[in-house]
């Protein structure tokens, strides 16, 4: 069986943050979260199918046990959505300068 290319919906950073916030608020411990910060992932070129973004912070902070509990949900979001590649590249360059 040939490997399938994962097709993700392309979203802007603002759109991804909104989707993540709406989804994660349903997870235990995230009910009071009012902001999600996502950021592009570095060095993903070598890993085919890897997400090009990650959840960098939630505000207010949540306990680590709740973050661990939300890993599967975050993973599903990363499989479903891709940060706009142009925006990811531009944001990544800004961080390095």
PDB file of N, CA and C in Angstrom, residues 9-20 36 38-40 52-53 81-88 91:
ATOM      1  N   UNK A   9      -6.163  21.409   6.089  1.00  0.00           N
ATOM      2  CA  UNK A   9      -6.764  22.695   5.759  1.00  0.00           C
ATOM      3  C   UNK A   9      -5.781  23.787   6.133  1.00  0.00           C
ATOM      4  N   UNK A  10      -5.498  24.689   5.211  1.00  0.00           N
ATOM      5  CA  UNK A  10      -4.560  25.785   5.454  1.00  0.00           C
ATOM      6  C   UNK A  10      -5.302  26.913   6.155  1.00  0.00           C
ATOM      7  N   UNK A  11      -4.711  27.402   7.253  1.00  0.00           N
ATOM      8  CA  UNK A  11      -5.303  28.473   8.048  1.00  0.00           C
ATOM      9  C   UNK A  11      -4.240  29.503   8.408  1.00  0.00           C
ATOM     10  N   UNK A  12      -4.687  30.732   8.629  1.00  0.00           N
ATOM     11  CA  UNK A  12      -3.774  31.770   9.124  1.00  0.00           C
ATOM     12  C   UNK A  12      -3.510  31.513  10.608  1.00  0.00           C
ATOM     13  N   UNK A  13      -2.525  32.193  11.138  1.00  0.00           N
ATOM     14  CA  UNK A  13      -2.214  32.068  12.558  1.00  0.00           C
ATOM     15  C   UNK A  13      -3.420  32.438  13.409  1.00  0.00           C
ATOM     16  N   UNK A  14      -4.078  33.537  13.083  1.00  0.00           N
ATOM     17  CA  UNK A  14      -5.247  33.978  13.851  1.00  0.00           C
ATOM     18  C   UNK A  14      -6.370  32.936  13.796  1.00  0.00           C
ATOM     19  N   UNK A  15      -6.582  32.360  12.609  1.00  0.00           N
ATOM     20  CA  UNK A  15      -7.623  31.337  12.475  1.00  0.00           C
ATOM     21  C   UNK A  15      -7.282  30.091  13.280  1.00  0.00           C
ATOM     22  N   UNK A  16      -6.019  29.672  13.227  1.00  0.00           N
ATOM     23  CA  UNK A  16      -5.603  28.499  13.997  1.00  0.00           C
ATOM     24  C   UNK A  16      -5.757  28.732  15.491  1.00  0.00           C
ATOM     25  N   UNK A  17      -5.385  29.912  15.939  1.00  0.00           N
ATOM     26  CA  UNK A  17      -5.522  30.224  17.367  1.00  0.00           C
ATOM     27  C   UNK A  17      -6.989  30.156  17.786  1.00  0.00           C
ATOM     28  N   UNK A  18      -7.878  30.648  16.959  1.00  0.00           N
ATOM     29  CA  UNK A  18      -9.310  30.603  17.268  1.00  0.00           C
ATOM     30  C   UNK A  18      -9.831  29.171  17.295  1.00  0.00           C
ATOM     31  N   UNK A  19      -9.453  28.366  16.301  1.00  0.00           N
ATOM     32  CA  UNK A  19      -9.880  26.968  16.249  1.00  0.00           C
ATOM     33  C   UNK A  19      -9.351  26.214  17.470  1.00  0.00           C
ATOM     34  N   UNK A  20      -8.089  26.428  17.798  1.00  0.00           N
ATOM     35  CA  UNK A  20      -7.496  25.760  18.960  1.00  0.00           C
ATOM     36  C   UNK A  20      -8.190  26.175  20.247  1.00  0.00           C
ATOM     37  N   UNK A  36      -4.838  31.403  23.101  1.00  0.00           N
ATOM     38  CA  UNK A  36      -3.911  30.353  22.671  1.00  0.00           C
ATOM     39  C   UNK A  36      -2.893  31.015  21.758  1.00  0.00           C
ATOM     40  N   UNK A  38      -0.032  30.147  19.031  1.00  0.00           N
ATOM     41  CA  UNK A  38       0.602  29.115  18.219  1.00  0.00           C
ATOM     42  C   UNK A  38       1.824  29.725  17.560  1.00  0.00           C
ATOM     43  N   UNK A  39       2.775  28.872  17.217  1.00  0.00           N
ATOM     44  CA  UNK A  39       3.963  29.353  16.516  1.00  0.00           C
ATOM     45  C   UNK A  39       4.412  28.308  15.515  1.00  0.00           C
ATOM     46  N   UNK A  40       5.084  28.762  14.471  1.00  0.00           N
ATOM     47  CA  UNK A  40       5.601  27.819  13.480  1.00  0.00           C
ATOM     48  C   UNK A  40       6.626  26.893  14.119  1.00  0.00           C
ATOM     49  N   UNK A  52       3.363  21.862  10.871  1.00  0.00           N
ATOM     50  CA  UNK A  52       4.263  23.010  10.736  1.00  0.00           C
ATOM     51  C   UNK A  52       3.989  24.079  11.793  1.00  0.00           C
ATOM     52  N   UNK A  53       3.235  23.726  12.833  1.00  0.00           N
ATOM     53  CA  UNK A  53       2.940  24.656  13.920  1.00  0.00           C
ATOM     54  C   UNK A  53       2.762  23.880  15.221  1.00  0.00           C
ATOM     55  N   UNK A  81      -5.100  20.757  10.467  1.00  0.00           N
ATOM     56  CA  UNK A  81      -4.819  22.113   9.998  1.00  0.00           C
ATOM     57  C   UNK A  81      -3.340  22.344   9.779  1.00  0.00           C
ATOM     58  N   UNK A  82      -3.044  23.169   8.784  1.00  0.00           N
ATOM     59  CA  UNK A  82      -1.677  23.580   8.486  1.00  0.00           C
ATOM     60  C   UNK A  82      -1.623  25.102   8.564  1.00  0.00           C
ATOM     61  N   UNK A  83      -0.583  25.616   9.207  1.00  0.00           N
ATOM     62  CA  UNK A  83      -0.360  27.054   9.217  1.00  0.00           C
ATOM     63  C   UNK A  83       0.012  27.474   7.802  1.00  0.00           C
ATOM     64  N   UNK A  84      -0.586  28.555   7.335  1.00  0.00           N
ATOM     65  CA  UNK A  84      -0.288  29.065   6.000  1.00  0.00           C
ATOM     66  C   UNK A  84       1.231  29.078   5.824  1.00  0.00           C
ATOM     67  N   UNK A  85       1.774  28.347   4.855  1.00  0.00           N
ATOM     68  CA  UNK A  85       3.230  28.233   4.708  1.00  0.00           C
ATOM     69  C   UNK A  85       3.949  29.570   4.547  1.00  0.00           C
ATOM     70  N   UNK A  86       3.333  30.511   3.852  1.00  0.00           N
ATOM     71  CA  UNK A  86       3.955  31.828   3.680  1.00  0.00           C
ATOM     72  C   UNK A  86       4.052  32.532   5.035  1.00  0.00           C
ATOM     73  N   UNK A  87       2.982  32.477   5.801  1.00  0.00           N
ATOM     74  CA  UNK A  87       2.981  33.089   7.128  1.00  0.00           C
ATOM     75  C   UNK A  87       3.945  32.364   8.068  1.00  0.00           C
ATOM     76  N   UNK A  88       3.976  31.045   7.991  1.00  0.00           N
ATOM     77  CA  UNK A  88       4.887  30.271   8.842  1.00  0.00           C
ATOM     78  C   UNK A  88       6.335  30.644   8.556  1.00  0.00           C
ATOM     79  N   UNK A  91       7.005  34.306   9.802  1.00  0.00           N
ATOM     80  CA  UNK A  91       7.076  34.371  11.261  1.00  0.00           C
ATOM     81  C   UNK A  91       8.345  33.689  11.755  1.00  0.00           C
TER      82      UNK A  91
END
